[in-house]
Backbone as JSON Lines, residues from 0, in Angstrom:
{"i":0,"aa":"X","n":[47.87,73.38,-27.69],"ca":[46.54,73.74,-27.53],"c":[46.14,75.03,-27.63]}
{"i":1,"aa":"X","n":[45.74,75.33,-28.83],"ca":[45.03,76.45,-29.16],"c":[44.09,76.6,-28.05]}
{"i":2,"aa":"X","n":[43.59,78.03,-27.41],"ca":[42.71,77.97,-25.96],"c":[41.1,78.23,-27.08]}
{"i":3,"aa":"X","n":[40.36,78.15,-26.5],"ca":[38.93,78.9,-27.18],"c":[38.78,80.58,-26.08]}
{"i":4,"aa":"X","n":[39.76,80.48,-24.89],"ca":[39.98,81.98,-24.41],"c":[41.28,82.59,-24.53]}
{"i":5,"aa":"X","n":[41.68,83.05,-25.16],"ca":[42.84,83.73,-25.35],"c":[43.98,83.94,-24.23]}
{"i":6,"aa":"X","n":[42.9,84.28,-22.51],"ca":[43.95,84.48,-21.51],"c":[44.39,82.96,-20.83]}
{"i":7,"aa":"X","n":[43.94,82.04,-21.39],"ca":[44.53,80.63,-21.13],"c":[45.42,79.75,-22.1]}
{"i":8,"aa":"X","n":[45.85,80.87,-23.33],"ca":[47.26,80.09,-23.91],"c":[48.02,80.01,-23.21]}
{"i":9,"aa":"X","n":[48.85,78.86,-23.55],"ca":[50.19,78.73,-22.9],"c":[49.81,78.58,-21.3]}
{"i":10,"aa":"X","n":[48.62,78.45,-20.92],"ca":[48.68,78.09,-19.39],"c":[49.12,76.9,-18.87]}
{"i":11,"aa":"X","n":[49.57,75.4,-19.85],"ca":[49.33,74.5,-19.43],"c":[48.39,73.6,-19.1]}
{"i":12,"aa":"X","n":[48.75,72.46,-18.49],"ca":[47.38,71.67,-18.07],"c":[46.57,72.27,-17.4]}
{"i":13,"aa":"X","n":[46.73,73.03,-16.26],"ca":[45.74,73.51,-16.03],"c":[45.13,74.26,-16.42]}
{"i":14,"aa":"X","n":[45.15,74.95,-17.32],"ca":[44.28,76.32,-18.11],"c":[43.47,75.17,-19.02]}
{"i":15,"aa":"X","n":[43.84,73.9,-19.7],"ca":[43.44,72.96,-20.35],"c":[41.99,72.66,-19.27]}
{"i":16,"aa":"X","n":[42.37,72.07,-18.49],"ca":[41.37,71.82,-17.39],"c":[39.96,72.99,-17.07]}
{"i":17,"aa":"X","n":[40.66,74.04,-16.63],"ca":[39.97,75.97,-16.51],"c":[38.95,75.72,-18.22]}
{"i":18,"aa":"X","n":[39.62,75.4,-19.09],"ca":[39.01,75.79,-19.87],"c":[37.45,74.54,-20.27]}
{"i":19,"aa":"X","n":[37.9,73.29,-20.01],"ca":[36.54,72.28,-20.37],"c":[35.94,72.3,-18.55]}
{"i":20,"aa":"X","n":[36.18,72.92,-18.24],"ca":[35.18,72.86,-16.73],"c":[34.22,73.56,-16.79]}
{"i":21,"aa":"X","n":[33.13,73.2,-16.19],"ca":[31.54,73.72,-16.34],"c":[32.12,74.86,-14.9]}
{"i":22,"aa":"X","n":[31.81,75.88,-15.54],"ca":[31.5,77.06,-14.9],"c":[30.21,77.75,-14.22]}
{"i":23,"aa":"X","n":[29.74,77.49,-15.25],"ca":[28.37,77.81,-14.88],"c":[27.69,77.29,-13.85]}
{"i":24,"aa":"X","n":[28.12,76.29,-13.27],"ca":[27.82,75.03,-12.42],"c":[27.94,76.24,-10.63]}
{"i":25,"aa":"X","n":[28.86,76.87,-10.96],"ca":[29.16,77.28,-10.09],"c":[29.57,78.67,-9.45]}
{"i":26,"aa":"X","n":[29.34,79.59,-8.81],"ca":[28.83,80.91,-8.17],"c":[30.01,81.9,-9.38]}
{"i":27,"aa":"X","n":[30.84,81.41,-10.35],"ca":[31.84,82.71,-11.18],"c":[30.78,82.43,-12.55]}
{"i":28,"aa":"X","n":[30.16,81.33,-12.52],"ca":[29.06,81.67,-13.63],"c":[30.24,81.37,-15.59]}
{"i":29,"aa":"X","n":[29.3,81.44,-16.08],"ca":[30.37,80.84,-17.7],"c":[31.58,81.55,-17.61]}
{"i":30,"aa":"X","n":[32.72,80.95,-18.21],"ca":[33.86,81.53,-17.96],"c":[33.48,82.87,-19.4]}
{"i":31,"aa":"X","n":[33.02,82.64,-20.38],"ca":[32.85,83.73,-21.52],"c":[31.93,84.88,-20.25]}
{"i":32,"aa":"X","n":[31.94,84.94,-19.48],"ca":[31.59,86.14,-18.79],"c":[31.85,86.4,-17.18]}
{"i":33,"aa":"X","n":[33.5,85.73,-17.26],"ca":[34.13,85.82,-16.27],"c":[34.65,87.81,-16.75]}
{"i":34,"aa":"X","n":[34.83,88.71,-15.45],"ca":[35.42,89.83,-15.16],"c":[36.68,89.71,-15.82]}
{"i":35,"aa":"X","n":[37.17,91.33,-16.2],"ca":[38.48,91.09,-16.99],"c":[39.05,91.03,-15.41]}
{"i":36,"aa":"X","n":[39.12,91.41,-14.46],"ca":[40.18,91.12,-12.95],"c":[40.43,89.65,-12.78]}
{"i":37,"aa":"X","n":[38.99,89.03,-12.87],"ca":[39.62,87.68,-12.64],"c":[40.19,86.91,-14.44]}
{"i":38,"aa":"X","n":[40.01,87.27,-15.38],"ca":[41.03,86.25,-16.45],"c":[42.49,86.85,-16.08]}
{"i":39,"aa":"X","n":[42.93,88.36,-16.0],"ca":[44.1,88.99,-15.55],"c":[44.9,88.06,-14.66]}
{"i":40,"aa":"X","n":[43.64,87.67,-13.15],"ca":[44.34,87.5,-12.33],"c":[45.07,85.98,-12.59]}
{"i":41,"aa":"X","n":[43.81,84.86,-13.25],"ca":[44.65,83.48,-14.37],"c":[45.91,83.4,-15.07]}
{"i":42,"aa":"X","n":[45.38,84.4,-15.78],"ca":[46.29,84.57,-16.83],"c":[47.75,84.43,-15.99]}
{"i":43,"aa":"X","n":[47.72,85.21,-15.46],"ca":[49.03,85.8,-14.35],"c":[49.69,84.31,-13.7]}
{"i":44,"aa":"X","n":[48.51,83.55,-12.72],"ca":[48.86,82.12,-12.25],"c":[49.68,81.21,-13.19]}
{"i":45,"aa":"X","n":[48.83,81.11,-14.01],"ca":[49.0,80.14,-15.28],"c":[50.67,79.83,-15.81]}
{"i":46,"aa":"X","n":[51.31,80.98,-15.51],"ca":[52.37,81.35,-15.94],"c":[53.52,81.08,-15.1]}
{"i":47,"aa":"X","n":[52.83,80.83,-13.74],"ca":[54.33,80.67,-12.84],"c":[54.54,79.47,-12.35]}
{"i":48,"aa":"X","n":[55.98,79.25,-12.12],"ca":[56.41,77.85,-11.39],"c":[55.77,78.05,-10.51]}
{"i":49,"aa":"X","n":[55.48,79.09,-9.23],"ca":[55.46,78.55,-8.15],"c":[54.46,78.16,-7.78]}
{"i":50,"aa":"X","n":[53.69,77.61,-7.16],"ca":[52.15,77.13,-6.99],"c":[51.43,77.95,-6.54]}
{"i":51,"aa":"X","n":[50.36,78.7,-6.64],"ca":[49.55,79.89,-6.99],"c":[48.1,79.25,-7.07]}
{"i":52,"aa":"X","n":[47.29,79.66,-6.04],"ca":[45.82,79.5,-6.12],"c":[45.13,80.73,-6.4]}
{"i":53,"aa":"X","n":[44.13,80.9,-6.65],"ca":[43.47,82.36,-6.86],"c":[42.18,81.62,-6.1]}
{"i":54,"aa":"X","n":[41.41,82.39,-4.82],"ca":[40.32,82.33,-4.22],"c":[39.61,83.23,-4.38]}
{"i":55,"aa":"X","n":[38.27,82.74,-5.41],"ca":[37.42,84.3,-5.81],"c":[36.35,84.15,-5.32]}
{"i":56,"aa":"X","n":[35.17,85.01,-4.89],"ca":[34.52,85.52,-4.28],"c":[34.53,85.23,-2.86]}
{"i":57,"aa":"X","n":[33.53,85.62,-1.84],"ca":[32.97,85.15,-0.32],"c":[33.76,84.01,-0.28]}
{"i":58,"aa":"X","n":[33.31,82.6,-1.0],"ca":[33.38,81.2,-0.85],"c":[34.82,81.08,-1.18]}
{"i":59,"aa":"X","n":[35.89,81.89,-2.09],"ca":[36.95,81.32,-2.67],"c":[36.97,80.17,-3.16]}
{"i":60,"aa":"X","n":[36.37,80.15,-4.19],"ca":[36.37,79.43,-5.26],"c":[37.87,79.04,-6.07]}
{"i":61,"aa":"X","n":[38.26,78.32,-5.89],"ca":[39.73,77.59,-6.01],"c":[40.13,77.32,-7.53]}
{"i":62,"aa":"X","n":[40.87,78.47,-8.02],"ca":[41.42,78.55,-9.31],"c":[43.1,78.17,-9.36]}
{"i":63,"aa":"X","n":[43.57,77.35,-9.91],"ca":[44.81,77.0,-9.8],"c":[45.97,76.71,-10.9]}
{"i":64,"aa":"X","n":[47.31,76.88,-10.8],"ca":[48.14,76.42,-12.26],"c":[48.71,75.39,-11.4]}
{"i":65,"aa":"X","n":[49.67,74.67,-12.5],"ca":[50.3,73.55,-12.1],"c":[50.88,73.27,-11.37]}
{"i":66,"aa":"X","n":[51.89,74.08,-10.78],"ca":[52.65,74.04,-9.47],"c":[52.09,73.88,-8.57]}
{"i":67,"aa":"X","n":[51.09,74.78,-8.64],"ca":[50.18,74.31,-7.09],"c":[49.32,72.89,-7.31]}
{"i":68,"aa":"X","n":[49.1,72.04,-9.09],"ca":[48.77,71.14,-8.97],"c":[49.5,69.6,-7.98]}
{"i":69,"aa":"X","n":[50.58,70.23,-8.44],"ca":[51.71,69.12,-8.03],"c":[51.68,69.07,-6.21]}
{"i":70,"aa":"X","n":[51.14,70.93,-5.86],"ca":[51.05,70.57,-4.11],"c":[49.85,70.09,-3.84]}
{"i":71,"aa":"X","n":[48.8,70.11,-4.55],"ca":[47.51,69.78,-4.26],"c":[47.59,67.74,-4.17]}
{"i":72,"aa":"X","n":[48.28,67.49,-4.53],"ca":[48.53,65.88,-4.48],"c":[47.8,65.01,-5.39]}
{"i":73,"aa":"X","n":[46.9,64.55,-4.37],"ca":[45.59,63.43,-4.86],"c":[44.31,64.14,-5.38]}
{"i":74,"aa":"X","n":[44.26,65.51,-4.52],"ca":[43.23,66.52,-4.6],"c":[42.73,67.17,-5.72]}
{"i":75,"aa":"X","n":[44.11,67.33,-6.69],"ca":[43.63,67.76,-8.06],"c":[43.28,66.74,-9.17]}
{"i":76,"aa":"X","n":[42.28,66.9,-10.03],"ca":[41.95,68.12,-10.58],"c":[40.49,68.61,-9.36]}
{"i":77,"aa":"X","n":[40.34,67.53,-9.02],"ca":[38.93,67.59,-7.66],"c":[38.93,69.4,-6.89]}
{"i":78,"aa":"X","n":[40.24,70.0,-6.77],"ca":[39.94,71.57,-6.33],"c":[39.45,72.64,-7.44]}
{"i":79,"aa":"X","n":[39.42,72.66,-8.55],"ca":[38.78,73.63,-9.15],"c":[37.3,73.18,-9.2]}
{"i":80,"aa":"X","n":[37.16,75.03,-8.96],"ca":[35.63,75.18,-8.94],"c":[34.95,74.76,-7.44]}
{"i":81,"aa":"X","n":[35.71,74.26,-6.15],"ca":[35.13,74.21,-4.93],"c":[35.9,75.4,-4.28]}
{"i":82,"aa":"X","n":[34.62,75.63,-2.96],"ca":[34.7,76.36,-2.48],"c":[36.15,75.66,-1.32]}
{"i":83,"aa":"X","n":[36.68,77.05,-1.13],"ca":[38.47,76.36,-0.59],"c":[38.05,75.55,1.13]}
{"i":84,"aa":"X","n":[37.33,76.26,1.55],"ca":[36.84,75.98,2.96],"c":[36.29,73.74,2.95]}
{"i":85,"aa":"X","n":[35.73,73.29,1.49],"ca":[35.33,72.19,1.48],"c":[36.64,71.31,0.68]}
{"i":86,"aa":"X","n":[37.36,72.16,-0.22],"ca":[38.0,71.53,-0.88],"c":[39.75,71.13,0.02]}
{"i":87,"aa":"X","n":[39.63,72.0,1.2],"ca":[40.54,71.64,2.17],"c":[39.54,71.57,3.86]}
{"i":88,"aa":"X","n":[38.91,70.6,4.0],"ca":[37.83,70.76,5.1],"c":[39.1,70.27,6.66]}
{"i":89,"aa":"X","n":[40.37,70.05,6.54],"ca":[40.81,69.88,7.69],"c":[41.85,71.3,8.04]}
{"i":90,"aa":"X","n":[41.89,72.28,7.24],"ca":[42.56,73.74,7.78],"c":[41.27,74.58,7.18]}
{"i":91,"aa":"X","n":[40.04,74.44,7.21],"ca":[38.73,75.37,7.12],"c":[39.18,76.37,7.79]}
{"i":92,"aa":"X","n":[39.32,76.33,9.24],"ca":[39.01,77.49,10.08],"c":[40.59,78.28,9.68]}
{"i":93,"aa":"X","n":[41.56,77.8,8.97],"ca":[42.68,78.71,8.95],"c":[41.79,79.31,7.66]}
{"i":94,"aa":"X","n":[41.4,78.76,6.5],"ca":[40.93,78.99,5.34],"c":[39.87,80.51,5.84]}
{"i":95,"aa":"X","n":[38.95,79.92,6.39],"ca":[38.08,81.08,6.59],"c":[38.82,82.35,6.71]}
{"i":96,"aa":"X","n":[39.91,81.99,7.51],"ca":[40.36,83.49,8.24],"c":[41.21,84.33,7.29]}
{"i":97,"aa":"X","n":[41.59,83.11,5.99],"ca":[42.36,84.05,4.9],"c":[41.28,84.61,4.5]}
{"i":98,"aa":"X","n":[40.17,83.99,3.91],"ca":[39.68,84.49,2.95],"c":[38.96,85.63,4.15]}
{"i":99,"aa":"X","n":[38.44,86.18,5.37],"ca":[38.28,87.72,6.16],"c":[39.31,88.35,5.55]}
{"i":100,"aa":"X","n":[40.06,88.14,6.09],"ca":[41.63,89.15,5.94],"c":[41.81,90.01,4.54]}
{"i":101,"aa":"X","n":[41.93,88.97,3.69],"ca":[42.01,89.26,2.42],"c":[41.1,89.88,2.14]}
{"i":102,"aa":"X","n":[39.84,89.33,2.01],"ca":[38.1,90.2,1.37],"c":[38.08,91.45,2.46]}
{"i":103,"aa":"X","n":[38.82,91.79,2.89],"ca":[38.7,93.0,4.2],"c":[40.06,94.25,3.69]}
{"i":104,"aa":"X","n":[40.58,93.24,2.67],"ca":[41.81,94.32,1.94],"c":[43.46,94.06,2.41]}
{"i":105,"aa":"X","n":[43.13,93.25,3.28],"ca":[44.85,93.22,4.0],"c":[45.28,91.87,3.44]}
{"i":106,"aa":"X","n":[46.76,92.06,4.05],"ca":[47.29,90.85,3.41],"c":[47.97,90.09,4.42]}
{"i":107,"aa":"X","n":[48.44,88.74,4.44],"ca":[48.75,87.48,5.45],"c":[50.12,86.95,5.16]}
{"i":108,"aa":"X","n":[50.96,87.18,5.95],"ca":[52.33,86.06,5.39],"c":[52.68,85.39,6.02]}
{"i":109,"aa":"X","n":[53.06,83.98,5.98],"ca":[53.41,82.86,7.43],"c":[54.59,82.68,6.88]}
{"i":110,"aa":"X","n":[55.69,81.81,7.88],"ca":[57.46,81.63,6.95],"c":[57.31,80.58,8.15]}
{"i":111,"aa":"X","n":[57.62,79.57,7.59],"ca":[57.83,78.1,8.1],"c":[56.91,77.64,9.03]}
{"i":112,"aa":"X","n":[55.6,77.45,8.35],"ca":[54.52,77.78,8.97],"c":[54.24,76.3,8.87]}
{"i":113,"aa":"X","n":[53.15,75.39,10.01],"ca":[52.98,74.07,9.85],"c":[51.23,73.85,9.5]}
{"i":114,"aa":"X","n":[51.0,73.09,8.77],"ca":[49.61,72.51,8.27],"c":[49.79,71.06,8.31]}
{"i":115,"aa":"X","n":[48.85,69.96,8.6],"ca":[48.19,68.91,8.38],"c":[47.54,68.79,7.43]}
{"i":116,"aa":"X","n":[47.38,68.55,6.18],"ca":[47.23,68.22,5.35],"c":[46.76,66.68,4.89]}
{"i":117,"aa":"X","n":[45.77,66.63,4.2],"ca":[45.36,65.4,3.45],"c":[45.69,65.38,2.05]}
{"i":118,"aa":"X","n":[46.7,65.19,1.54],"ca":[47.01,65.34,-0.13],"c":[47.15,63.98,-0.86]}
{"i":119,"aa":"X","n":[47.89,63.16,-0.12],"ca":[47.56,61.77,-0.82],"c":[47.07,60.92,-0.3]}
{"i":120,"aa":"X","n":[46.09,59.58,-0.51],"ca":[45.37,58.4,0.08],"c":[44.81,58.74,1.37]}
{"i":121,"aa":"X","n":[44.71,60.14,1.67],"ca":[43.77,60.07,2.55],"c":[44.55,60.37,4.2]}
{"i":122,"aa":"X","n":[45.92,60.18,3.53],"ca":[46.57,60.42,4.89],"c":[47.08,61.64,5.49]}
{"i":123,"aa":"X","n":[47.36,61.78,6.63],"ca":[47.45,62.89,6.88],"c":[49.19,63.39,6.82]}
{"i":124,"aa":"X","n":[49.67,64.4,6.68],"ca":[50.9,64.71,6.29],"c":[51.49,66.76,6.4]}
{"i":125,"aa":"X","n":[52.25,66.34,7.71],"ca":[52.66,67.7,8.27],"c":[53.51,68.13,7.1]}
{"i":126,"aa":"X","n":[53.18,69.15,6.68],"ca":[54.34,70.51,6.12],"c":[53.89,71.94,6.18]}
{"i":127,"aa":"X","n":[55.85,71.83,5.78],"ca":[56.04,73.6,6.88],"c":[56.06,74.03,5.31]}
{"i":128,"aa":"X","n":[55.69,75.54,5.33],"ca":[55.08,76.08,4.07],"c":[55.45,77.62,4.29]}
{"i":129,"aa":"X","n":[55.73,78.4,3.34],"ca":[55.48,79.71,2.87],"c":[54.55,80.03,2.71]}
{"i":130,"aa":"X","n":[53.6,81.05,2.7],"ca":[52.35,81.22,2.21],"c":[52.27,83.04,2.42]}
{"i":131,"aa":"X","n":[51.88,83.32,1.33],"ca":[51.74,84.81,1.42],"c":[49.93,84.8,0.31]}
{"i":132,"aa":"X","n":[49.53,85.94,1.07],"ca":[48.15,86.32,0.76],"c":[47.85,87.33,0.58]}
{"i":133,"aa":"X","n":[47.65,87.94,-0.45],"ca":[47.14,89.22,-1.16],"c":[45.59,89.35,-1.73]}
{"i":134,"aa":"X","n":[44.89,90.27,-1.28],"ca":[43.62,90.52,-1.58],"c":[43.22,90.65,-3.69]}
{"i":135,"aa":"X","n":[42.5,90.38,-4.25],"ca":[42.7,90.84,-5.37],"c":[41.28,92.01,-5.47]}
{"i":136,"aa":"X","n":[41.77,92.89,-6.33],"ca":[40.61,93.86,-6.31],"c":[39.73,94.18,-8.04]}
{"i":137,"aa":"X","n":[38.67,94.14,-8.0],"ca":[37.71,94.78,-8.73],"c":[38.08,95.93,-9.73]}
{"i":138,"aa":"X","n":[37.52,96.26,-10.29],"ca":[37.68,97.45,-10.96],"c":[37.36,98.9,-10.13]}
{"i":139,"aa":"X","n":[36.44,98.81,-9.53],"ca":[36.54,99.63,-8.23],"c":[37.29,100.04,-6.94]}
{"i":140,"aa":"X","n":[37.84,98.82,-7.15],"ca":[39.03,98.53,-5.84],"c":[38.7,97.91,-5.07]}
{"i":141,"aa":"X","n":[37.79,97.23,-4.97],"ca":[36.71,96.48,-3.74],"c":[37.4,94.72,-4.01]}
{"i":142,"aa":"X","n":[38.28,94.89,-2.77],"ca":[38.37,93.19,-2.61],"c":[37.51,92.08,-2.84]}
{"i":143,"aa":"X","n":[37.66,91.1,-4.24],"ca":[36.75,90.53,-4.6],"c":[37.05,88.75,-4.72]}
{"i":144,"aa":"X","n":[38.43,88.47,-4.31],"ca":[39.23,87.61,-4.18],"c":[40.53,88.01,-3.52]}
{"i":145,"aa":"X","n":[41.37,86.69,-3.43],"ca":[42.57,86.42,-2.9],"c":[43.41,85.53,-3.42]}
{"i":146,"aa":"X","n":[44.71,85.87,-3.35],"ca":[45.53,85.12,-4.76],"c":[46.49,84.87,-3.17]}
{"i":147,"aa":"X","n":[46.66,83.1,-3.17],"ca":[47.34,82.63,-2.24],"c":[49.18,82.31,-2.8]}
{"i":148,"aa":"X","n":[50.35,81.96,-2.47],"ca":[51.38,81.86,-2.98],"c":[52.13,80.9,-1.88]}
């Protein structure tokens, strides 16, 4: 597929979903008006074989790659465009802290971290993860989102 937005070209199924999604109905607004730092971040994550999600703005609007789609299980593709605390309500407090720290310009890292997630059929699943969170900066150097790997 030849993407209407060049930063999505070659980005797999996730890129196709991003292109078709009604972003105007979210705080991000129409995709044609996204800032360069957002499109660059999305371009980067779409080509990674590692599960990555971008949590944009104060609400952590979720945009992710194909590898994260597999991680999300039955919540995919519904997580696209959702607020992170609403997309993963069972770990809302954890994600609230991630957003607070990331938007303050700090990083977080967890190793062999246990979470209980509801990824498939609404059933709890205990998972152990290595998680890394980094702030995403705007052109002025102000944190405007978080990249979660």
